[in-house]
mmCIF file of C-alpha atoms and ligand atoms in Angstrom:
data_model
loop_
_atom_site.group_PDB
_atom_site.id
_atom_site.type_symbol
_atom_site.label_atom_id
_atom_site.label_comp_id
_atom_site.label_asym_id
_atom_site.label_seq_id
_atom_site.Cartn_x
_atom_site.Cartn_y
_atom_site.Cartn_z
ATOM 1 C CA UNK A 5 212.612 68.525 60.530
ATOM 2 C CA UNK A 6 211.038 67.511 63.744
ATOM 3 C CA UNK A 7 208.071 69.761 64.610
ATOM 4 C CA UNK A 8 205.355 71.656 62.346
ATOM 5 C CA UNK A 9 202.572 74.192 62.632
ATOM 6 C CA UNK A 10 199.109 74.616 60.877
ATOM 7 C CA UNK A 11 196.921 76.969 60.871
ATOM 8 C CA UNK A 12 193.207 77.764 59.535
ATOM 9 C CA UNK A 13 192.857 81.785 58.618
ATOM 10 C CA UNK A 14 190.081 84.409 57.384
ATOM 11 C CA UNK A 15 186.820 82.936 56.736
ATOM 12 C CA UNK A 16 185.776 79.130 56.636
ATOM 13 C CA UNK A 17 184.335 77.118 54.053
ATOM 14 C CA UNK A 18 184.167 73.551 53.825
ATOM 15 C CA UNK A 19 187.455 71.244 53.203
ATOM 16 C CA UNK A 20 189.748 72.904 55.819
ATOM 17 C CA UNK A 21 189.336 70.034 58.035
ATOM 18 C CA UNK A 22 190.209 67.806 55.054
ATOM 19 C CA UNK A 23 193.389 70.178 54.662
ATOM 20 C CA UNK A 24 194.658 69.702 58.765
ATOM 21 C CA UNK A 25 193.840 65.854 58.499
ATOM 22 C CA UNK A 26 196.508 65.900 55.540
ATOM 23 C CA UNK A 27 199.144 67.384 56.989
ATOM 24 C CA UNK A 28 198.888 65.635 60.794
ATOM 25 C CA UNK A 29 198.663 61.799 58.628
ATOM 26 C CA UNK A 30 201.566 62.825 56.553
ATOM 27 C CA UNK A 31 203.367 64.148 59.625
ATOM 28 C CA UNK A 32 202.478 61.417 61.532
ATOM 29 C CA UNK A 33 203.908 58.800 59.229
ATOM 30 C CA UNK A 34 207.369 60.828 59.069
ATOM 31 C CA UNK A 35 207.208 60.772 62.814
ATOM 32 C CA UNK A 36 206.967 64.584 62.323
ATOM 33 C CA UNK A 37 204.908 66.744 65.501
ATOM 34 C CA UNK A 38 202.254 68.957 64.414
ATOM 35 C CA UNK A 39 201.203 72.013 66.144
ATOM 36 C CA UNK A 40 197.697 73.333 65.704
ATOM 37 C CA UNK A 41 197.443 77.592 65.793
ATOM 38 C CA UNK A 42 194.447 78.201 67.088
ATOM 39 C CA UNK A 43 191.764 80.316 65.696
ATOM 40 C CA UNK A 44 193.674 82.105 62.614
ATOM 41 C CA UNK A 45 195.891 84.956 63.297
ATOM 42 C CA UNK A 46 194.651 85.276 67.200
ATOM 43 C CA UNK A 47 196.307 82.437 68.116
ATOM 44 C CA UNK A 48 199.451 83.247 66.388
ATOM 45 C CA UNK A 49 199.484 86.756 67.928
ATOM 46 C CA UNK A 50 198.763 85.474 71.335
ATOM 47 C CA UNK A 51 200.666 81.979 71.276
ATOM 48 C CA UNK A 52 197.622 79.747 71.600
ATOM 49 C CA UNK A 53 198.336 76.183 70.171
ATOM 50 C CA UNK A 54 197.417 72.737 70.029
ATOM 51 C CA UNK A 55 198.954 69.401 69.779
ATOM 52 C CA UNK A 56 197.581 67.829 66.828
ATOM 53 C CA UNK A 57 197.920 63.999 66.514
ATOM 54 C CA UNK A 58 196.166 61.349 64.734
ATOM 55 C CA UNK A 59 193.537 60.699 67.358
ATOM 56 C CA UNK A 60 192.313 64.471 67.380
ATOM 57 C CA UNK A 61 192.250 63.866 63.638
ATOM 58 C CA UNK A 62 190.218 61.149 63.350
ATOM 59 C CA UNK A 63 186.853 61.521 61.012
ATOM 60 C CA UNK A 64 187.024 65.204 60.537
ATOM 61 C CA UNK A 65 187.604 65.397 57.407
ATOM 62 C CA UNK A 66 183.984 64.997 56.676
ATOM 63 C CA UNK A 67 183.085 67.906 59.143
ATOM 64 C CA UNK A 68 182.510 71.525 57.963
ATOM 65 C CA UNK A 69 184.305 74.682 59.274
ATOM 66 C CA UNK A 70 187.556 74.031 61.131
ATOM 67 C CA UNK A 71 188.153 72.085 63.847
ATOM 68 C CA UNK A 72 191.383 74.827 64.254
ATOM 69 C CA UNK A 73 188.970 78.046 64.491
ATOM 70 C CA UNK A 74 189.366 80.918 62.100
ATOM 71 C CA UNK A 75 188.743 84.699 62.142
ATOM 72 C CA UNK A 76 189.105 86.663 59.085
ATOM 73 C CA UNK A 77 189.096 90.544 61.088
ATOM 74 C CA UNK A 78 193.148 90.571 62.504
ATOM 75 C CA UNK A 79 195.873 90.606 60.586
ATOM 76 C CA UNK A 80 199.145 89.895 62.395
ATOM 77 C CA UNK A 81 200.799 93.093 61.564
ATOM 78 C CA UNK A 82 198.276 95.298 62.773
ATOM 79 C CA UNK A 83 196.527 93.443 65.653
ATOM 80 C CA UNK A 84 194.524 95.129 67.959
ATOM 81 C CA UNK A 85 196.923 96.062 71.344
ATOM 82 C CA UNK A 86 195.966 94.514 74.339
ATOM 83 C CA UNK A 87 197.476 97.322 76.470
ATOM 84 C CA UNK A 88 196.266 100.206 74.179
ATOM 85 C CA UNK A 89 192.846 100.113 73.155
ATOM 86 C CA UNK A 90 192.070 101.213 69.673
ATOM 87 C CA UNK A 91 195.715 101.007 68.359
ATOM 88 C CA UNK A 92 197.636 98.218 66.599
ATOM 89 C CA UNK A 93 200.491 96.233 66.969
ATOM 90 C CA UNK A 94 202.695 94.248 64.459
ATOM 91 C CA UNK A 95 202.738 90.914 66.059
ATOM 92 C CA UNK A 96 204.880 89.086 63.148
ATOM 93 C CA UNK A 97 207.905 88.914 64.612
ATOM 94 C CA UNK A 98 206.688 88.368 67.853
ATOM 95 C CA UNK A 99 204.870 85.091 66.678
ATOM 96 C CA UNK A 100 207.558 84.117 64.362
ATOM 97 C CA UNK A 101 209.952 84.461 67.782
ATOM 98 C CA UNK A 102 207.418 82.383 69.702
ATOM 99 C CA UNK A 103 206.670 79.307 67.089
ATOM 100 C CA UNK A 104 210.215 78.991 67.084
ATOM 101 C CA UNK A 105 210.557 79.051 70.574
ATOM 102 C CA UNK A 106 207.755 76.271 71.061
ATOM 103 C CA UNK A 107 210.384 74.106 68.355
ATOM 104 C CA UNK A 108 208.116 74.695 65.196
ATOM 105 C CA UNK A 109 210.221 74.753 62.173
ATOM 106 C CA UNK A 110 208.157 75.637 59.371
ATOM 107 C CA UNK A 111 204.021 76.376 59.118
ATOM 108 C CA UNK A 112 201.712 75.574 56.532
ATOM 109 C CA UNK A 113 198.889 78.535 56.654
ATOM 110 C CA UNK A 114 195.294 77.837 55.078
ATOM 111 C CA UNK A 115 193.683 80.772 53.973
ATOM 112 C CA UNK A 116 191.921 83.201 51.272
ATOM 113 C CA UNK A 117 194.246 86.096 49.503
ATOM 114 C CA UNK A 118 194.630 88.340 52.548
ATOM 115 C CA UNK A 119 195.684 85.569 54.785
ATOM 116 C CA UNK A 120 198.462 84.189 52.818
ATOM 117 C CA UNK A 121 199.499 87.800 51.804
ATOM 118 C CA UNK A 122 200.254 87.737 56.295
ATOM 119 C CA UNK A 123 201.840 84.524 55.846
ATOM 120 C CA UNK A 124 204.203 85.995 53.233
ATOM 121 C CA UNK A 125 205.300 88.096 55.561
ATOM 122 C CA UNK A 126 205.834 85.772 58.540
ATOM 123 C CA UNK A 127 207.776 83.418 55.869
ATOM 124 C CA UNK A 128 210.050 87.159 54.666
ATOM 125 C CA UNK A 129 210.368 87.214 59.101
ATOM 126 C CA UNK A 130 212.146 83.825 59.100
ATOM 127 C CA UNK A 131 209.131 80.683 59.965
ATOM 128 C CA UNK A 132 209.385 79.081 56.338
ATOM 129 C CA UNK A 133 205.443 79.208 55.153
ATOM 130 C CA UNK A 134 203.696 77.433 52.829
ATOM 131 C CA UNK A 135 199.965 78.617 51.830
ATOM 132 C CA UNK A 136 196.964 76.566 51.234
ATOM 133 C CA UNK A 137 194.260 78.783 48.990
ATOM 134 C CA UNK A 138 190.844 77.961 50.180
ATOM 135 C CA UNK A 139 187.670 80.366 49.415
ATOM 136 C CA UNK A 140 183.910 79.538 48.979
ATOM 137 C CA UNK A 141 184.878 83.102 46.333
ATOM 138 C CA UNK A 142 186.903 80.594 43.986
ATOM 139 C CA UNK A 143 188.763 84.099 43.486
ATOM 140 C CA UNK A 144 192.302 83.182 44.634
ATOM 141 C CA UNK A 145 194.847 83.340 41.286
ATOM 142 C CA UNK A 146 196.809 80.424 42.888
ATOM 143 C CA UNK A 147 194.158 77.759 42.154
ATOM 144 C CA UNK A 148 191.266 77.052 40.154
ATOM 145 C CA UNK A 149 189.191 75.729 42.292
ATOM 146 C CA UNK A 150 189.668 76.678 45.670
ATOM 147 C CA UNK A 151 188.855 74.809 48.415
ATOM 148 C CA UNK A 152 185.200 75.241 49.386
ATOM 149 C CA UNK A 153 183.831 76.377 45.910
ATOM 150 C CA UNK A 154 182.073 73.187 44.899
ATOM 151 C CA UNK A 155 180.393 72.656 47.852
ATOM 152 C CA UNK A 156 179.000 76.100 48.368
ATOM 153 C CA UNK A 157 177.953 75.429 44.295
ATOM 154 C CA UNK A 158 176.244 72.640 45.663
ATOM 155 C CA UNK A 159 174.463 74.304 48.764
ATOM 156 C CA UNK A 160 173.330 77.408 46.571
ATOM 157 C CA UNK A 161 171.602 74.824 44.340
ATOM 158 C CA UNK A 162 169.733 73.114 46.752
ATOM 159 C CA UNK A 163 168.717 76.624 48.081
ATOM 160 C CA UNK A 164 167.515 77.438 44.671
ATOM 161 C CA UNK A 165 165.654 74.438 44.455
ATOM 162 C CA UNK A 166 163.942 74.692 47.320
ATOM 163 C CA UNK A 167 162.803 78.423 46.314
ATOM 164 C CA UNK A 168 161.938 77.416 43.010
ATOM 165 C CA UNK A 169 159.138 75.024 44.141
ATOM 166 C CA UNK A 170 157.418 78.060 46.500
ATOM 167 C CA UNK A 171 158.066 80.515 43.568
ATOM 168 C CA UNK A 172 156.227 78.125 41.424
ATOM 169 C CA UNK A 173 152.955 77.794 43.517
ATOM 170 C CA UNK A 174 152.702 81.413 44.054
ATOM 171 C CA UNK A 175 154.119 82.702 40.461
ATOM 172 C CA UNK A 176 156.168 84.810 41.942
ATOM 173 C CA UNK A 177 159.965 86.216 40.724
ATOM 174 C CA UNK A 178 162.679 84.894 43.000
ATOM 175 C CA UNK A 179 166.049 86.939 43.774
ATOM 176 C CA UNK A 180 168.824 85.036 45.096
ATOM 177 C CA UNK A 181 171.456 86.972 46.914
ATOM 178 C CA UNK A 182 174.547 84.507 46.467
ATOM 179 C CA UNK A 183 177.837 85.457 47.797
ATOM 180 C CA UNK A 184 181.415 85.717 46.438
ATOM 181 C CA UNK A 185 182.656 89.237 47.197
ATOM 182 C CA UNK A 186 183.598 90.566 43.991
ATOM 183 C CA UNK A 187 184.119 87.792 42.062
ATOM 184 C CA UNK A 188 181.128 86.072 39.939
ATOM 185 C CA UNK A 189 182.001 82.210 39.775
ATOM 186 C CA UNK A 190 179.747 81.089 42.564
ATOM 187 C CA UNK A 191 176.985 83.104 41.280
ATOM 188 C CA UNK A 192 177.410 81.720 37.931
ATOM 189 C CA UNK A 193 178.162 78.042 38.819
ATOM 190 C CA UNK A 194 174.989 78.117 41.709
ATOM 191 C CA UNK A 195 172.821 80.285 39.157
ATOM 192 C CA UNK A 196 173.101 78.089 36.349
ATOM 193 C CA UNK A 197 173.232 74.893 38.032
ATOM 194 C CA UNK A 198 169.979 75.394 39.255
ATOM 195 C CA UNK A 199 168.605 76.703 36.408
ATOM 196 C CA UNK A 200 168.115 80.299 37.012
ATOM 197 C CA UNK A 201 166.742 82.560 34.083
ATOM 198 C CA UNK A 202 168.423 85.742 35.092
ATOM 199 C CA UNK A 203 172.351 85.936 36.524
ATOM 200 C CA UNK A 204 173.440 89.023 37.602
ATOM 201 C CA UNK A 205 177.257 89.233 38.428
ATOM 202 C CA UNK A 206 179.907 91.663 39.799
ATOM 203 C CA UNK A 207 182.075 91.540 36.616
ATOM 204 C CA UNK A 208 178.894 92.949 34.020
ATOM 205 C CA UNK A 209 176.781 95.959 35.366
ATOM 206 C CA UNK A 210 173.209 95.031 34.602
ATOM 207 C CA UNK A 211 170.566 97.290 33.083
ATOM 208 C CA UNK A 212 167.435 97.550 35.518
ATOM 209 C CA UNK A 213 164.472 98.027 32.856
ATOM 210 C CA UNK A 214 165.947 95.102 30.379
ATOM 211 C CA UNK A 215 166.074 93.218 33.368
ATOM 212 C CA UNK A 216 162.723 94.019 34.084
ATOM 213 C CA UNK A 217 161.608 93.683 30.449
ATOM 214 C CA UNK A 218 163.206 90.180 30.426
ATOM 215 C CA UNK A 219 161.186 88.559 33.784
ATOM 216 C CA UNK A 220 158.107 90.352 32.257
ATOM 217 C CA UNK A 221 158.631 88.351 28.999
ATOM 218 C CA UNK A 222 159.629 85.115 30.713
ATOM 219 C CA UNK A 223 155.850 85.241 32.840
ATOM 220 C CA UNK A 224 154.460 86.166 29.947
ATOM 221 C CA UNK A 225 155.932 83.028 27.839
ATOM 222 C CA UNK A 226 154.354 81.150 30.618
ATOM 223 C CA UNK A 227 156.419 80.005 32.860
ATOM 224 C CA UNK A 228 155.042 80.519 36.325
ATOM 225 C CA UNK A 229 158.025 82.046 38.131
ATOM 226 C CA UNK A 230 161.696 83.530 37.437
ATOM 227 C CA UNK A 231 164.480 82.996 39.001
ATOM 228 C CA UNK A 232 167.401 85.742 39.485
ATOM 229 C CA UNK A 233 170.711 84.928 41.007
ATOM 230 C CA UNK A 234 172.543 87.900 41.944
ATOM 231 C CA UNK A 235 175.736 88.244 43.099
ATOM 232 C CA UNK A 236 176.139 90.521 46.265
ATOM 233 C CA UNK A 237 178.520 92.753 44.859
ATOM 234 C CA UNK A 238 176.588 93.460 41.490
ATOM 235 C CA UNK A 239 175.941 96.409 40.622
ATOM 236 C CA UNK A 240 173.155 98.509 38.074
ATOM 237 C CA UNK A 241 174.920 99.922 35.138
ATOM 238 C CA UNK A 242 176.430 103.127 36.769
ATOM 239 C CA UNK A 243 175.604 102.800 39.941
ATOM 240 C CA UNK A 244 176.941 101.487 43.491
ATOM 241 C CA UNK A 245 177.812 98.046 45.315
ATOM 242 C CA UNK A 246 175.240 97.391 47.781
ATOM 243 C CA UNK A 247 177.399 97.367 51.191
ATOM 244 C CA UNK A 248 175.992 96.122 54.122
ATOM 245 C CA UNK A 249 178.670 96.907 56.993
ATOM 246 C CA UNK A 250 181.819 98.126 57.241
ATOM 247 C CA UNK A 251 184.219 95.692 60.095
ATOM 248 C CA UNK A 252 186.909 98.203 60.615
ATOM 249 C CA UNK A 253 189.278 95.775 61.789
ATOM 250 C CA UNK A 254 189.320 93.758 58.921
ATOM 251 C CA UNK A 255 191.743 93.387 56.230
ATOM 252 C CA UNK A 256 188.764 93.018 53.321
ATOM 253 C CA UNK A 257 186.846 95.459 55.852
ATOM 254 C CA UNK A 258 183.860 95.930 53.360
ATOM 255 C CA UNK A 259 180.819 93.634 53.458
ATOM 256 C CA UNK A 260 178.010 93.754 50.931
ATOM 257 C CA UNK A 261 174.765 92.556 51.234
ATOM 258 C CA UNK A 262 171.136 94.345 50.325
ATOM 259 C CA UNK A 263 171.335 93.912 46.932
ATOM 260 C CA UNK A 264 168.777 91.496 46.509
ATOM 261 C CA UNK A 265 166.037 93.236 48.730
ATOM 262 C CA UNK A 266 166.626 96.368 46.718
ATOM 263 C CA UNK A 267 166.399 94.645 43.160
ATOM 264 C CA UNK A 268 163.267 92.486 44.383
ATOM 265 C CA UNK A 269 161.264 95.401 45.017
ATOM 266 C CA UNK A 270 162.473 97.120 42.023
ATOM 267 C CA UNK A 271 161.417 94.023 39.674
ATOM 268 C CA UNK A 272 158.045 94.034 41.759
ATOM 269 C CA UNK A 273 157.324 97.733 40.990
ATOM 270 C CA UNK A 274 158.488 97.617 37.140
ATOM 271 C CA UNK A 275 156.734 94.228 36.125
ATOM 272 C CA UNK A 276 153.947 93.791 38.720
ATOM 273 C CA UNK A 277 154.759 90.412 39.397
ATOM 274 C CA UNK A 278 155.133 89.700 43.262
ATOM 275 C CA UNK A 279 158.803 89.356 44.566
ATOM 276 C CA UNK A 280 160.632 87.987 47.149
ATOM 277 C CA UNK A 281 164.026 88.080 47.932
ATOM 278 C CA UNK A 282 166.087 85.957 49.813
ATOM 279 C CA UNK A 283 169.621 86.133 50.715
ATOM 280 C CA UNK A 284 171.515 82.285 51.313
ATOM 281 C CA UNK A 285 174.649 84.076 53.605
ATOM 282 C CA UNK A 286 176.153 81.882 55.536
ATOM 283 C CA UNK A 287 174.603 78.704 54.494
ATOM 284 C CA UNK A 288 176.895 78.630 51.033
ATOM 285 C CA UNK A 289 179.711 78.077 53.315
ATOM 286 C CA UNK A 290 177.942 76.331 56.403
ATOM 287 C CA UNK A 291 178.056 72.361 56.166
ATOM 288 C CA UNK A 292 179.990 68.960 55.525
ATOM 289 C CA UNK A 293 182.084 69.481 52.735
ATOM 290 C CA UNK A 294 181.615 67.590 49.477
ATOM 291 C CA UNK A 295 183.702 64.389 48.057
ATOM 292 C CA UNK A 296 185.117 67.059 45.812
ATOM 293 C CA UNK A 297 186.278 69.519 48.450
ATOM 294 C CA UNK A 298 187.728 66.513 50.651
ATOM 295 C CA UNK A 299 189.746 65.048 48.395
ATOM 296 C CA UNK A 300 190.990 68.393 47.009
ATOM 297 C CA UNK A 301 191.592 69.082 50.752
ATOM 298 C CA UNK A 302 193.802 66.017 51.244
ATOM 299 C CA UNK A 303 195.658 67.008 48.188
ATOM 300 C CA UNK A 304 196.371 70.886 48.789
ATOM 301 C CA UNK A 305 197.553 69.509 52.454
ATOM 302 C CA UNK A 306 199.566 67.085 51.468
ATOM 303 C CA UNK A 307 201.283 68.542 48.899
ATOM 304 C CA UNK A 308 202.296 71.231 51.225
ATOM 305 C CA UNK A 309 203.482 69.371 53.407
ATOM 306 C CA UNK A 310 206.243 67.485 51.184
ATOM 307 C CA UNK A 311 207.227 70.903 49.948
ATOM 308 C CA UNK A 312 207.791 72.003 53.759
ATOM 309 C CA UNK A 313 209.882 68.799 54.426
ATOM 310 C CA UNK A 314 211.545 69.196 51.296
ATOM 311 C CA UNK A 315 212.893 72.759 52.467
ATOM 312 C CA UNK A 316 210.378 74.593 50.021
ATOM 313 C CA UNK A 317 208.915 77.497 51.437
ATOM 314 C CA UNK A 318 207.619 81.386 50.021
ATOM 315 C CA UNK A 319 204.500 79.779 47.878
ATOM 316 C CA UNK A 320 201.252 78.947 47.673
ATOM 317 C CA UNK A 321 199.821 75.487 46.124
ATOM 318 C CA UNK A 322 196.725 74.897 44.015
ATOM 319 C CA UNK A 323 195.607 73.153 41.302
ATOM 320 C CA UNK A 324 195.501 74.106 37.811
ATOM 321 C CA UNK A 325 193.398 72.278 34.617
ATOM 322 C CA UNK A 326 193.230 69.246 37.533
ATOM 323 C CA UNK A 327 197.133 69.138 37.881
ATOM 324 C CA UNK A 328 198.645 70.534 41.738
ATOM 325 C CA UNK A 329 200.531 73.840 41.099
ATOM 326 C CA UNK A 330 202.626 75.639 43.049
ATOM 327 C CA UNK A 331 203.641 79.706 43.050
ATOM 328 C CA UNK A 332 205.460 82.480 44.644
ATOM 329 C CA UNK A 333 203.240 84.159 46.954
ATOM 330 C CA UNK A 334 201.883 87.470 44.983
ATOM 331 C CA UNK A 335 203.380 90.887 46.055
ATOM 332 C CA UNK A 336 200.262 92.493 45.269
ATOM 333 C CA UNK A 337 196.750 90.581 46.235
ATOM 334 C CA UNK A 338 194.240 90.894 43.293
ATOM 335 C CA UNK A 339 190.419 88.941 43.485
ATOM 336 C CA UNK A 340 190.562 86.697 40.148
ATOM 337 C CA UNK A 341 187.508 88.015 38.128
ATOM 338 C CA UNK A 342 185.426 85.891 35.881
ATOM 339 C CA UNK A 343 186.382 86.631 31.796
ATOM 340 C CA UNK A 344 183.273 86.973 31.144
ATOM 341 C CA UNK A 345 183.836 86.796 27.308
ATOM 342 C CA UNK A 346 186.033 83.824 27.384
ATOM 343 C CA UNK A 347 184.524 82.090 30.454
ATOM 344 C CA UNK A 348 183.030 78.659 28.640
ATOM 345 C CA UNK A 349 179.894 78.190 31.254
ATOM 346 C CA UNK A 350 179.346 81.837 30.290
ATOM 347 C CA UNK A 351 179.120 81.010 26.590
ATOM 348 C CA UNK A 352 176.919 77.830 27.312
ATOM 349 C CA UNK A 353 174.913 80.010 29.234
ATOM 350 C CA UNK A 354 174.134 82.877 27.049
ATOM 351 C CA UNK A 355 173.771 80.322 24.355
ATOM 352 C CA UNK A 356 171.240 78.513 26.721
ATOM 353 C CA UNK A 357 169.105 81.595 26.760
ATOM 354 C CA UNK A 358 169.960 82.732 30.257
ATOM 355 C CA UNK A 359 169.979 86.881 30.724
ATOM 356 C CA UNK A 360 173.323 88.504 32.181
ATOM 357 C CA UNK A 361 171.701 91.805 32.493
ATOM 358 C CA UNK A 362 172.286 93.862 29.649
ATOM 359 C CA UNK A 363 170.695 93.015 25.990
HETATM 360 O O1 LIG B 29 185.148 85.408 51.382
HETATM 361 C C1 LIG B 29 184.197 84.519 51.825
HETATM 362 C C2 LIG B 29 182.900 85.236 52.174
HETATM 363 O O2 LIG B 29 181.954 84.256 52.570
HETATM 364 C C3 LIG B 29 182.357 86.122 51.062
HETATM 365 O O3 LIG B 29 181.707 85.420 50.044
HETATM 366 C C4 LIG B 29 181.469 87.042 51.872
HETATM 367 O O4 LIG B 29 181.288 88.286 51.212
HETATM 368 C C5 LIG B 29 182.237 87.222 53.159
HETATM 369 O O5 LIG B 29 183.106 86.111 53.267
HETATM 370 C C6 LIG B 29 181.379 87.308 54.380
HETATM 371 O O6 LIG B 29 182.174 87.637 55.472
HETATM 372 P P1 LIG B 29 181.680 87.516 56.984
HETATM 373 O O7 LIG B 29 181.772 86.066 57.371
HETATM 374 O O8 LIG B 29 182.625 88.384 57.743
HETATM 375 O O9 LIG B 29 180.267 88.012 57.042
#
């Protein structure tokens, strides 16, 4: 194998530059070429590449986002038409065709659920694929932890810390809108990490009054603030995930977001305590990634990579209990859900005293 292509797909999180560093070192010491696709699926619909050697390389694994680009709205087999507005094509053989005309042999895709359910299907349209699971969501079934998760832990607890010492000088309840689609680890991890009395995630609907009834009791215990962490696809018991915008052209095309706004008023009108809400977004995932996420990075790429030049191709690596994994890529794409009644932070939690939402 002579000649191999990488590519960085859906949304970023920190580590991905970790992952490309990998795979162009390893390359380079096989005397192997590496091909960079350029901004996610785009640049494999439209033919877009780089050369990727171990000068453009240098130091980035240390640097957040992707040095690659990403985009997490097209999908290669229903990209927007350049000649037709508002109607799709299916690209995958067309970028399969031209990869292989540029001399690419196999390519190593980096991306969330959705992206590595497209590169299953550019691997079933003859480029041999290997996927690399990275979300900030840490809901991918192909490894636990994904790329990106323990540094977003880490920014949503220096966010929280930084809230808790206004909170405190003003007594005042703070909700945290924390990311992670529909999927509660970062929410839980982030929460309790930084101490937060009240977590509210995706997987438990939470009861608004004992909610209420539990930040009243907390004040009145006297501590001088309360913390929630809410996850932005919670939801009340019964009732509706908060969604912010709908991207039409996306494969996940549903974004949440208001959920904290709408509980911090609703905590301010049931307990008469002032609240403020305040949602982190794009920070969680913004930023150098952590020792954790580099070296986890470095290993994810790697390993890929000697499965490529061994001929392996059709799965998706990760690590499991701390060992690297590998797995046929899933024919149906499923968020992995906290199990909430087996999950042991959950336990320490609950035995900690922290509220979940329902009594
Ligand atoms: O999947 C990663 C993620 O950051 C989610 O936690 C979040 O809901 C979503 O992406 C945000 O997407 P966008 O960058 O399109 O706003």
């Amino acid at each position: 194998m002579k000649k191999i292509a990488v590519m960085t797909a859906g949304g970023d999180c920190p580590g991905l530059n970790s992952v490309i560093r990998a795979v162009v070192l390893s390359a380079a010491a096989k005397s192997m070429e590496v091909v960079g696709v350029l901004d996610g699926f785009i640049g494999f619909c439209e033919g877009k590449y780089m050369k990727l050697d171990k000068k453009t390389v240098e130091d980035i694994e240390s640097l957040g986002g992707t040095m690659l680009g990403s985009s997490n709205k097209e999908a290669p087999f229903r990209y927007p038409s350049k000649t037709s507005p508002g109607e799709y094509e299916d690209k995958v053989e067309w970028g399969v065709k031209n990869l292989k005309k540029n001399g690419v042999e196999a390519l190593m895709v980096i991306g969330g659920d959705g992206s590595l359910d497209s590169a299953r299907m550019i691997d079933e349209a003859g480029m041999p694929t290997v996927g690399v699971p990275k979300t900030i969501d840490n809901d991918m079934v192909a490894s636990d932890p994904t790329i990106g998760f323990s540094t977003a832990v880490e920014n949503v607890v220096e966010a929280i810390g930084k809230l808790k010492t206004t909170a405190y000088s003003h007594r005042r309840v703070m909700v945290v809108e924390i990311m992670g689609r529909t999927s509660g680890y970062l929410t839980l991890h982030g929460g309790f990490s930084a101490g937060a009395d009240v977590i509210l995630l995706p997987e438990i609907e939470y009861d608004l009054s004992a909610v209420a009834e539990k930040v009243k009791a907390i004040m009145k215990g006297g501590k001088r603030y309360v913390v929630v962490a809410v996850s932005e696809a919670a939801k009340e018991v019964g009732g509706e995930e908060v969604v912010s915008r709908i991207v039409a052209d996306s494969f996940e095309s549903k974004r949440y977001g208001g959920v904290g706004a709408k509980l911090a008023h609703e905590l301010e009108v049931l307990t008469g305590h002032e609240a403020r809400a305040t949602v982190l977004g794009h920070t969680q995932r913004g930023g150098a990634p952590n020792a954790f996420d580099i070296m986890l990075g470095a290993k994810l790429g790697s390993y890929a990579f000697d499965l490529v030049v061994s001929g392996e191709s059709g799965v998706i690596v990760g690590v499991e209990a701390g060992r690297l994994t590998k797995m046929k890529y899933p024919k149906t794409r499923e968020a992995r859900l906290l199990d909430v009644g087996k999950d042991d932070l959950m336990r320490t939690a609950r035995d900690m005293g922290v509220f979940f939402g329902v009594s």
